[in-house]
Amino acid sequence: MEEKSLCCEDGECIEVQKDEDGALIELDCENGFSEGRKEFVAPAVGMEFESYDDAYNYYICYAKEVGFRVRVKNSWFKRNSREKYGAVLCCSSQGFKRIKDVNHLRKETRTGCPAMIRMRLVESLRWRVLEVSLEHNHMLGAKIHRSVPKMGNGAKRKLLPSSDAEGQTIKLYRALVIDAGANGNSNNGARDGRNFSEFSSKLNLRKGDTQAIYNFLCRMQLTNPNFFYLMDFNDEGNLRNAFWVDARSRAASGFFGDVIHFDNTYLSNKFEIPLVTITGINHHGQSVLLGCGLLASETTESYIWLFRTWVKCMSGCSPQTIITDRCKALQSAIVEVFPRSHHCFGLSLIMKKVPEKLGGLHNYDAIRKALIKSVYETLKVIEFEAAWGFMIQRFGVSDHEWLCSLYEDRVRWAPVYLKDTFFAGMSAARPGESISPFFDRYVHKQTPLKEFLDKYELALYKKHKEESFADIESRSSSPLLKTKCSFELQVSKMYTREMFMKFQLEVEEVYSCFGTTQLHVDGPIIIFLVKERVLIEGNRREIKDFEVLYSRTAGEVRCICSCFNFYGYLCRHALCVLNFNGVEEIPHKYILSRWKKDYKRLYVPEHSCGGANDTDRVQWSNQLFRSALQVVEEGILSLDHYNVALQSLEESVSKVHDVEQR
């Protein structure tokens, strides 16, 4: 009789014994599942696992809970590579003894039991359960919890835990054994009794939340190809953090992951659901979801886990700019995971807290106006410092804790310090602008987890519908030109309707600029001064000066207002200087591809070199899905588009099958 040990990804050892036929006759999880975890969700068609070992270990753990033993009935391998691509796991009582073995003294254990699961490696490079039979035709044993006799340390084979984000993470099968009673005994209407500790080590799940998570993940896997999820557990085996991203969001991250907003509003404000989101801006200027997570607490470790998981999902790509709330834990995590990214604090998030932080001060209205003036109306660092110092001195708030901490962090949120940072329209650098939470209309303070998971697909459907409508509108209609400016005509042919309208406003406001004069020449660089009648309170206008740097040889133009870096298009002051110098077309570098109507068709990602490792396969999967999604989005424009797209997809599938046969 052979004795061996298997390991889950977190290093927990499962000891098993096999007879001569390979039937599993004993097993035990060395560390065991924590007491009180009384449920283990049965296998279901559509479940997916990252590897064959994950699926195999899941079925072993399920068998342990139910009270039967497992063996491998069949396995299928590719002819050339010998890579496994299919398997059937069954109850050890499946089938019957061979005739030559009938006279052996061992007790007969085979009953022809039909219990089994059949699984296969699918296109997403994950193992999917295709067929399930749960019924047994024999008595099941008691749940096995005692260990078999221990072996010497030298005889055990224990896999090393992964060093990346999955170090303490295992797949779906562990997510489904969370005891509903252990995490959710509180009444549905009672919220005060829940533990919202900043350093909570597990999610506060109500009764039924575990099943809701399971149903959600299974549903998404069945209906959403390329769906990605990962679970994180504490040392006691309780669910601590979770992250998932649907197929469209994974594709969107490839297109619009250059600037992201990490929103932990629901978590930091102690909403019923500890939700965090990663969002970006698409080519229509619309908010687009790039990932979702549930976090037990606001700790550096939790944020590091989530960011590393997202990076793993996105093939190691890092955003150019990350916008977050002011949070020390977040700041430390971003330094650890995204050392090359520019981390900024959301200005609109800071300004929303002004009434709360300063509302109790004497002369609050005057202080607020002085703060707004220093933040939004200064163009140079020296002007900001002077305006801030005047506010502090005049109102005697030099000892105010929040203002002091805000000033210490000024290089991460004040616009005058961020002129070299690209925001793609997410800077909210003008009064009244803000970044709205992606699920703003779907999540309120008391929204339970089950309700949110039910609304998740509806929210994404509406967002995708808005984007599809904007795509059709941008391609099928020509925008109305309001001037005879050549810049307006140039951009109207390339940009989406929404982004063109934003640029068109700058063209229209050129009329408010006057007196373009040359101030200074420094080699090929010329500094111009552009005066503008700026609208202020009470619909009054005052004249303000804007410095613009221009180099004809380099084809560069840069305004002190930094509109291009903040919003992704040239400002009225830069257009005045180009026009003053007889330039009829905007230089190519200032026409961003991410705003173009056909951006998704023109986008070419960077491909890795070398052999086919796991990272390459993830990149292949992401790029193939992005390409397929483009065909789908083009195919819904009309019946003719649909017929051509469908025929092309069918031909592609046929060609891929030909490669496999060769």
XYZ file of C-alpha atoms in Angstrom:
662
model
C 0.000 0.000 0.000
C 1.403 3.411 -1.015
C 1.204 6.459 1.201
C 1.821 9.967 -0.120
C 0.840 13.577 0.486
C -0.636 16.261 -1.706
C -0.585 19.993 -1.069
C -3.023 22.815 -1.567
C -1.514 26.054 -2.801
C -1.308 27.559 0.675
C 0.916 24.721 1.788
C -1.658 22.662 3.705
C -0.892 18.966 3.335
C -3.451 16.303 2.423
C -2.272 12.802 3.289
C -3.644 9.912 1.266
C -3.196 6.161 0.909
C -3.677 4.274 -2.349
C -4.187 0.606 -2.999
C -2.723 -1.306 -5.921
C -5.526 -0.091 -8.203
C -4.852 3.533 -7.364
C -8.050 3.922 -5.329
C -7.851 6.518 -2.586
C -8.731 4.891 0.720
C -7.753 7.462 3.379
C -7.154 11.208 3.469
C -6.826 14.054 5.897
C -6.043 17.755 5.740
C -3.121 18.125 8.096
C -4.149 21.498 9.404
C -7.806 20.783 8.797
C -10.599 23.229 8.202
C -11.477 25.342 11.199
C -14.246 24.178 13.473
C -17.695 25.459 12.696
C -17.206 25.255 8.927
C -19.992 22.816 8.348
C -20.725 23.230 4.660
C -18.833 22.367 1.528
C -20.529 23.377 -1.691
C -20.952 20.472 -4.087
C -19.335 20.529 -7.539
C -21.424 22.062 -10.304
C -21.217 22.340 -14.073
C -19.376 25.546 -14.979
C -16.978 25.646 -12.038
C -13.476 26.611 -13.190
C -10.038 26.141 -11.644
C -6.653 27.633 -12.438
C -5.022 24.194 -12.815
C -5.739 20.475 -12.825
C -4.218 20.175 -9.345
C -6.645 22.814 -8.013
C -9.612 20.890 -9.404
C -8.272 17.576 -8.116
C -7.643 18.961 -4.603
C -11.101 20.520 -4.542
C -12.787 17.190 -5.310
C -10.687 15.456 -2.660
C -11.741 18.013 -0.042
C -15.375 17.697 -1.129
C -15.131 13.900 -0.849
C -13.681 14.213 2.635
C -16.612 16.336 3.743
C -19.226 14.024 2.199
C -17.589 10.772 3.234
C -16.295 8.945 0.163
C -12.964 8.306 -1.526
C -11.720 9.445 -4.934
C -9.736 7.996 -7.790
C -8.890 9.104 -11.314
C -10.940 7.149 -13.828
C -9.628 8.594 -17.077
C -7.108 11.180 -18.267
C -6.532 12.570 -21.765
C -3.238 13.942 -23.079
C -2.271 15.773 -26.270
C -0.395 13.499 -28.644
C 2.676 15.690 -29.219
C 3.159 17.688 -26.019
C 1.713 15.087 -23.625
C -0.063 17.975 -21.909
C -3.128 16.867 -19.985
C -6.356 18.385 -21.313
C -9.144 16.243 -19.823
C -9.949 13.976 -16.901
C -12.717 12.136 -15.065
C -12.595 11.876 -11.265
C -14.926 9.360 -9.669
C -15.909 7.707 -6.427
C -13.571 4.860 -5.471
C -16.616 2.541 -5.583
C -17.126 3.225 -9.290
C -17.035 0.190 -11.604
C -16.573 -3.456 -10.561
C -13.653 -5.733 -9.760
C -11.965 -7.519 -12.595
C -12.698 -11.273 -12.711
C -9.100 -12.253 -11.867
C -9.271 -10.137 -8.689
C -12.541 -11.550 -7.368
C -10.882 -14.342 -5.353
C -8.553 -11.964 -3.528
C -9.125 -11.775 0.208
C -9.693 -8.027 0.208
C -13.265 -6.972 0.850
C -15.225 -5.958 -2.243
C -15.689 -2.155 -2.350
C -16.835 -1.599 -5.946
C -20.574 -1.047 -6.421
C -20.704 0.619 -9.832
C -21.211 3.990 -8.118
C -22.101 6.719 -10.674
C -20.674 9.700 -8.679
C -18.114 11.574 -10.796
C -17.006 14.838 -12.359
C -15.710 15.285 -15.897
C -13.542 18.311 -16.632
C -11.494 19.730 -19.479
C -8.890 22.402 -20.171
C -10.768 25.202 -21.987
C -9.741 28.181 -24.099
C -9.091 30.404 -21.077
C -6.423 27.866 -19.984
C -8.480 26.951 -16.924
C -10.075 23.624 -16.034
C -13.859 23.687 -16.378
C -16.272 21.130 -14.939
C -18.427 19.864 -17.844
C -20.395 17.016 -16.239
C -21.329 16.188 -12.643
C -23.036 13.268 -10.938
C -23.541 13.599 -7.186
C -25.582 10.463 -6.493
C -23.987 7.436 -4.776
C -25.460 3.907 -4.768
C -23.822 2.868 -1.496
C -23.617 4.013 2.096
C -21.352 7.001 2.661
C -18.840 6.944 5.495
C -18.533 9.514 8.245
C -16.683 12.685 7.404
C -12.993 11.866 7.714
C -11.170 14.168 10.149
C -8.584 11.938 11.903
C -5.159 11.775 10.366
C -3.680 8.558 9.069
C -0.447 7.515 10.778
C 2.102 10.234 10.142
C 5.149 9.580 8.001
C 8.638 10.790 8.611
C 9.436 14.271 7.411
C 11.741 12.866 4.776
C 8.929 10.899 3.134
C 6.561 13.855 2.740
C 6.567 15.964 -0.405
C 5.321 19.446 0.360
C 5.039 22.058 -2.352
C 6.538 25.462 -1.708
C 3.979 28.258 -1.460
C 3.896 30.725 -4.325
C 5.863 33.914 -3.790
C 3.477 36.174 -5.635
C -0.020 37.441 -4.882
C -1.313 33.899 -4.570
C 0.992 33.104 -1.635
C -1.900 32.718 0.792
C -4.602 32.356 -1.814
C -6.371 29.287 -3.109
C -9.141 28.922 -5.576
C -12.883 28.675 -5.601
C -13.206 25.414 -3.662
C -11.869 27.025 -0.481
C -14.108 30.050 -0.977
C -17.125 27.811 -0.781
C -16.497 26.153 2.580
C -16.926 29.321 4.641
C -19.424 28.604 7.377
C -22.425 30.879 7.009
C -23.066 30.605 10.704
C -19.543 31.627 11.629
C -19.588 34.822 9.625
C -23.210 35.816 9.453
C -25.313 35.212 12.543
C -26.333 38.829 12.983
C -29.848 39.870 12.068
C -30.355 41.270 8.610
C -31.615 44.550 9.944
C -28.988 45.001 12.639
C -25.804 46.745 11.580
C -24.433 48.154 14.809
C -23.306 44.763 16.055
C -20.985 44.108 13.128
C -17.255 44.446 13.555
C -15.902 47.233 11.367
C -12.435 47.159 12.865
C -9.847 48.826 10.668
C -7.696 45.726 10.973
C -10.364 43.024 10.671
C -8.849 39.747 9.500
C -11.948 38.417 7.713
C -14.921 39.659 5.747
C -18.049 40.221 7.807
C -20.405 38.019 5.838
C -24.069 37.650 6.703
C -25.985 34.410 6.485
C -26.419 33.525 2.826
C -23.538 35.714 1.595
C -21.311 32.685 1.034
C -23.880 31.069 -1.254
C -24.417 34.415 -2.986
C -20.697 34.678 -3.768
C -20.674 31.098 -5.043
C -23.738 31.641 -7.248
C -22.277 34.881 -8.593
C -18.922 33.341 -9.511
C -20.491 30.290 -11.148
C -22.909 32.447 -13.115
C -20.141 34.748 -14.316
C -17.932 31.826 -15.338
C -20.721 30.241 -17.347
C -21.841 33.420 -19.119
C -18.670 35.506 -19.228
C -15.616 34.085 -21.037
C -12.221 35.239 -19.732
C -13.741 36.009 -16.308
C -11.025 36.226 -13.635
C -11.286 35.937 -9.841
C -9.046 35.265 -6.862
C -9.728 34.667 -3.156
C -7.542 35.406 -0.129
C -7.900 33.565 3.188
C -6.508 34.161 6.662
C -4.663 31.542 8.698
C -7.952 30.232 10.108
C -9.324 29.610 6.618
C -11.840 32.496 6.673
C -12.376 34.564 3.554
C -10.447 37.805 3.960
C -10.285 39.448 0.529
C -11.727 38.788 -2.909
C -11.083 40.218 -6.371
C -12.730 39.665 -9.742
C -12.801 41.241 -13.169
C -15.180 40.347 -15.997
C -14.127 39.842 -19.601
C -15.037 43.316 -20.864
C -13.233 44.941 -17.952
C -10.099 42.918 -18.696
C -10.254 44.072 -22.301
C -10.885 47.675 -21.200
C -7.822 47.567 -18.947
C -5.703 46.901 -22.013
C -7.157 49.934 -23.758
C -7.693 52.394 -20.910
C -5.466 51.247 -18.036
C -3.013 54.150 -18.427
C -4.821 56.272 -15.827
C -6.866 54.609 -13.085
C -8.905 55.664 -10.090
C -8.845 53.312 -7.110
C -12.050 53.978 -5.183
C -12.252 52.761 -1.579
C -15.146 55.061 -0.634
C -17.476 52.219 0.324
C -14.786 50.587 2.466
C -13.487 53.702 4.252
C -16.997 55.050 4.899
C -18.062 51.719 6.446
C -20.778 50.828 3.937
C -22.604 47.541 4.403
C -20.554 46.095 1.536
C -16.734 46.590 1.779
C -16.403 47.199 -1.952
C -13.418 48.697 -3.763
C -13.256 49.410 -7.499
C -10.637 50.202 -10.131
C -11.948 52.464 -12.895
C -10.614 54.262 -15.947
C -11.821 56.594 -18.701
C -12.746 55.255 -22.148
C -12.515 56.987 -25.529
C -15.851 58.723 -24.938
C -14.782 60.154 -21.594
C -17.051 57.655 -19.800
C -16.126 55.828 -16.620
C -15.224 52.186 -17.298
C -14.791 49.397 -14.745
C -11.377 47.688 -14.626
C -11.811 45.497 -11.549
C -13.758 44.909 -8.298
C -12.796 43.699 -4.863
C -14.048 43.008 -1.352
C -11.550 43.825 1.414
C -11.796 42.978 5.089
C -9.867 46.066 6.204
C -7.905 49.115 5.097
C -4.432 47.681 5.581
C -1.310 47.900 3.468
C -1.289 44.104 3.175
C -4.850 43.999 1.801
C -4.130 46.701 -0.757
C -0.873 45.026 -1.827
C -2.716 41.742 -2.337
C -5.403 43.393 -4.449
C -2.985 45.409 -6.605
C -0.759 42.405 -7.239
C -3.795 40.360 -8.192
C -4.884 43.034 -10.656
C -1.380 43.221 -12.139
C -1.366 39.424 -12.528
C -4.699 39.633 -14.339
C -3.357 42.383 -16.619
C -0.152 40.546 -17.610
C 2.098 42.708 -15.449
C 1.137 46.075 -16.971
C 1.327 49.095 -14.651
C -0.747 52.280 -14.950
C 0.913 55.584 -15.714
C -1.121 57.482 -13.100
C -3.046 56.232 -10.056
C -5.608 58.432 -8.298
C -6.726 57.529 -4.773
C -8.041 58.999 -1.563
C -5.515 60.247 0.999
C -4.575 57.048 2.816
C -1.186 56.040 4.261
C -1.881 52.328 3.773
C -2.734 52.905 0.104
C 0.340 55.054 -0.360
C 2.622 52.330 1.027
C 0.959 49.639 -1.108
C 1.333 51.643 -4.332
C 5.017 52.297 -3.621
C 5.443 48.533 -3.201
C 3.475 47.347 -6.260
C 3.621 50.328 -8.666
C 6.970 52.037 -7.994
C 7.043 53.664 -11.451
C 3.468 54.963 -11.410
C 2.620 58.529 -10.457
C 0.422 58.365 -7.354
C -1.911 61.332 -6.833
C -4.677 62.152 -4.367
C -8.074 62.948 -5.890
C -8.625 66.705 -5.631
C -12.411 66.388 -5.730
C -12.282 63.873 -2.855
C -10.324 66.372 -0.787
C -12.621 69.296 -1.569
C -15.691 67.213 -0.636
C -14.300 66.949 2.886
C -13.924 70.710 3.350
C -17.361 71.210 5.016
C -16.717 68.296 7.375
C -13.172 69.314 8.293
C -13.544 73.099 8.364
C -17.278 73.620 8.935
C -16.875 74.301 12.644
C -14.355 77.098 12.199
C -15.146 80.764 12.660
C -15.383 82.543 9.276
C -15.844 79.187 7.525
C -17.235 80.750 4.325
C -14.282 83.107 4.000
C -11.793 80.293 4.676
C -13.455 78.082 2.072
C -13.268 80.830 -0.564
C -9.602 81.462 0.214
C -8.876 77.733 -0.051
C -10.672 77.470 -3.409
C -8.756 80.480 -4.711
C -5.377 79.034 -3.706
C -6.193 75.623 -5.216
C -7.973 76.460 -8.474
C -6.856 79.967 -9.433
C -3.075 79.799 -9.011
C -0.909 78.893 -12.011
C 2.548 78.806 -10.435
C 3.938 77.177 -7.304
C 5.006 80.546 -5.892
C 1.439 81.842 -6.318
C -0.019 78.791 -4.538
C 2.422 79.097 -1.632
C 1.640 82.795 -1.246
C -2.144 82.255 -1.372
C -1.971 79.358 1.126
C 0.240 81.349 3.488
C -2.145 84.303 3.316
C -5.115 82.053 4.195
C -3.309 80.473 7.150
C -2.125 83.793 8.540
C -5.309 85.792 7.984
C -7.661 83.280 9.595
C -5.292 81.980 12.260
C -5.513 78.304 11.292
C -1.794 77.470 11.321
C -2.400 74.775 13.947
C -5.350 73.139 12.222
C -4.423 69.447 11.961
C -6.234 68.664 8.701
C -4.934 71.755 6.879
C -1.396 71.039 8.091
C -1.498 67.458 6.833
C -3.050 68.651 3.575
C -0.219 71.106 3.047
C 2.380 68.404 3.722
C 0.825 66.282 0.930
C 0.356 69.207 -1.489
C 2.655 67.775 -4.194
C 0.186 64.865 -4.621
C -3.042 66.854 -5.033
C -2.492 70.567 -5.803
C -2.759 71.181 -9.586
C 0.273 73.509 -9.660
C 2.492 70.568 -8.640
C 0.974 68.055 -11.089
C 1.397 69.793 -14.441
C 3.714 67.066 -15.738
C 1.305 64.247 -14.838
C -1.082 62.821 -17.430
C -4.641 62.400 -16.098
C -6.739 61.695 -19.230
C -9.593 63.807 -17.878
C -9.638 62.305 -14.357
C -7.805 65.160 -12.633
C -10.954 67.154 -11.680
C -8.688 70.220 -11.743
C -11.559 72.689 -12.194
C -14.140 73.783 -9.614
C -17.249 71.596 -9.581
C -15.588 68.610 -11.275
C -15.556 65.267 -9.480
C -14.996 61.544 -9.987
C -18.234 59.702 -9.290
C -18.185 56.142 -7.879
C -18.793 53.614 -10.652
C -21.735 51.976 -8.815
C -23.089 55.296 -7.555
C -26.712 54.513 -8.457
C -26.543 50.906 -7.289
C -24.849 50.979 -3.885
C -25.983 52.986 -0.862
C -25.025 52.830 2.793
C -27.261 49.854 3.621
C -27.010 47.841 0.377
C -26.338 44.184 1.331
C -23.790 42.061 -0.514
C -26.386 39.748 -2.075
C -28.289 42.692 -3.558
C -25.113 44.199 -5.005
C -24.067 40.925 -6.643
C -27.509 40.687 -8.232
C -27.210 44.275 -9.534
C -23.622 43.938 -10.729
C -24.437 42.585 -14.181
C -27.269 45.088 -14.638
C -24.931 47.984 -13.849
C -22.323 46.733 -16.305
C -24.949 46.082 -18.958
C -26.154 49.686 -18.780
C -22.590 51.022 -18.914
C -21.754 48.828 -21.918
C -24.973 49.918 -23.615
C -24.013 53.567 -23.143
C -20.587 52.908 -24.660
C -22.038 50.987 -27.617
C -24.542 53.768 -28.275
C -21.739 56.351 -28.160
C -19.682 54.236 -30.590
C -22.549 54.069 -33.076
C -23.321 57.768 -32.714
C -19.676 58.759 -33.216
C -19.325 56.702 -36.389
C -22.677 57.320 -37.981
C -22.947 61.097 -37.590
C -20.753 64.071 -38.403
C -20.476 66.748 -35.709
C -21.709 70.255 -36.398
C -18.814 72.678 -36.856
C -19.237 76.047 -35.116
C -16.202 77.937 -36.467
C -14.031 78.088 -39.560
C -10.967 77.094 -37.555
C -8.879 74.410 -39.269
C -8.148 72.795 -35.883
C -11.849 72.128 -35.328
C -12.218 70.478 -38.739
C -9.084 68.367 -38.199
C -10.206 66.924 -34.857
C -13.832 66.422 -35.955
C -12.717 63.732 -38.420
C -10.891 61.652 -35.807
C -12.263 62.028 -32.280
C -15.360 60.479 -30.761
C -18.321 62.804 -30.531
C -18.001 63.470 -26.799
C -14.278 64.206 -26.863
C -14.646 66.389 -29.936
C -17.295 68.470 -28.173
C -14.927 69.055 -25.255
C -12.200 70.177 -27.637
C -14.704 72.236 -29.627
C -15.417 74.281 -26.487
C -11.746 75.273 -26.375
C -11.925 76.340 -30.030
C -15.000 78.453 -29.312
C -13.346 80.091 -26.308
C -10.430 81.259 -28.441
C -12.550 84.370 -28.996
C -12.088 85.279 -25.313
C -8.289 85.337 -25.775
C -6.473 88.356 -27.171
C -3.141 90.164 -27.176
C -0.888 87.220 -28.056
C 2.627 88.656 -27.665
C 6.156 87.293 -27.666
C 7.838 87.586 -24.263
C 11.158 85.779 -24.510
C 13.289 83.701 -26.875
C 15.499 80.892 -25.568
C 17.111 79.192 -28.570
C 14.370 77.305 -30.457
C 11.854 77.932 -27.639
C 9.692 81.038 -27.691
C 7.590 82.104 -24.698
C 4.315 83.832 -25.563
C 1.864 85.671 -23.344
C -1.831 85.165 -24.041
C -4.433 87.290 -22.283
C -7.895 85.887 -21.600
C -11.103 87.323 -20.217
C -11.815 84.693 -17.575
C -15.335 84.225 -16.232
C -15.550 84.708 -12.458
C -18.345 85.024 -9.885
C -21.498 86.812 -10.935
C -20.854 86.215 -14.659
C -18.151 88.861 -14.541
C -14.908 88.513 -16.445
C -11.414 89.547 -15.471
C -8.260 89.542 -17.577
C -5.726 86.833 -16.770
C -2.301 86.148 -18.303
C -1.217 82.707 -19.538
C 2.348 81.851 -20.587
C 2.729 79.450 -23.520
C 6.005 77.799 -24.589
C 6.333 77.081 -28.314
C 9.004 75.345 -30.427
C 8.422 75.221 -34.167
C 11.352 72.863 -34.806
C 10.182 70.308 -32.229
C 6.498 70.836 -32.985
C 5.784 71.434 -29.295
C 3.396 73.806 -27.568
C 2.764 73.895 -23.832
C 0.555 76.190 -21.783
C 1.012 76.967 -18.109
C -2.598 75.848 -17.494
C -1.494 72.290 -18.503
C -4.876 71.498 -20.066
C -3.319 68.828 -22.301
C -1.922 66.777 -19.401
C -5.038 67.239 -17.277
C -7.658 66.570 -19.979
C -5.870 65.173 -23.046
C -6.451 67.986 -25.550
C -4.929 71.425 -26.247
C -6.311 74.515 -24.553
C -7.506 77.769 -26.126
C -4.214 79.502 -25.202
C -2.081 76.937 -27.048
C -4.420 77.138 -30.061
C -3.969 80.919 -30.107
C -0.174 80.552 -30.231
C -0.337 77.921 -33.007
C -2.657 80.169 -35.000
C -0.413 83.196 -34.322
C 2.524 81.286 -35.833
C 0.586 80.257 -38.940
C 0.216 76.577 -37.979
C -2.866 75.055 -39.657
C -2.819 71.572 -38.136
C -2.381 70.444 -34.543
C 0.955 68.572 -34.187
C 0.555 64.784 -34.250
C 1.722 64.311 -30.643
C -1.285 66.296 -29.404
C -3.826 64.105 -31.206
C -4.218 61.213 -28.764
C -5.149 57.813 -30.145
C -7.170 56.995 -26.997
C -9.807 59.580 -28.051
C -10.194 58.343 -31.644
C -13.390 56.730 -32.927
C -11.547 53.608 -34.106
C -9.073 53.425 -31.216
C -9.930 49.833 -30.323
C -9.259 48.726 -33.883
C -5.970 50.622 -34.159
C -4.602 49.691 -30.736
C -1.604 47.334 -30.901
C -0.373 46.014 -27.531
C 3.212 45.150 -26.726
C 3.926 41.447 -27.147
C 6.400 39.529 -25.052
C 9.263 37.572 -26.528
C 10.619 34.135 -25.761
C 8.926 30.866 -24.929
C 5.302 30.240 -24.050
C 5.290 30.742 -20.288
C 2.269 31.429 -18.103
C 2.581 35.204 -18.499
C 2.646 34.855 -22.285
C -0.499 32.730 -22.194
C -2.320 35.340 -20.116
C -1.251 38.025 -22.590
C -2.383 35.861 -25.511
C -5.724 35.270 -23.847
C -6.257 38.966 -23.135
C -5.273 40.049 -26.652
C -7.398 37.371 -28.325
C -10.393 38.419 -26.291
C -9.824 42.107 -27.079
C -9.647 41.261 -30.785
C -12.772 39.097 -30.584
C -14.592 41.832 -28.677
C -13.793 44.298 -31.467
C -15.420 41.932 -33.969
C -18.490 41.652 -31.727
C -18.830 45.416 -31.304
C -18.452 45.988 -35.043
C -20.832 43.143 -35.806
C -23.799 44.653 -33.992
C -23.867 47.846 -36.069
C -26.130 46.344 -38.738
C -27.343 43.050 -40.177
C -24.644 43.142 -42.868
C -21.993 43.762 -40.217
C -23.405 40.858 -38.208
C -23.306 38.399 -41.106
C -19.722 39.286 -42.033
C -18.549 39.131 -38.405
C -20.197 35.758 -37.804
C -18.716 34.272 -40.966
C -15.257 35.556 -40.042
C -15.439 34.062 -36.558
C -16.543 30.682 -37.896
C -13.683 30.674 -40.401
C -11.209 31.582 -37.654
C -12.373 28.723 -35.441
C -12.016 26.298 -38.340
C -8.440 27.455 -39.038
C -7.476 27.102 -35.360
C -8.816 23.548 -35.340
C -6.702 22.787 -38.417
C -3.591 23.882 -36.503
C -4.439 21.589 -33.591
C -4.922 18.612 -35.929
C -1.540 19.222 -37.570
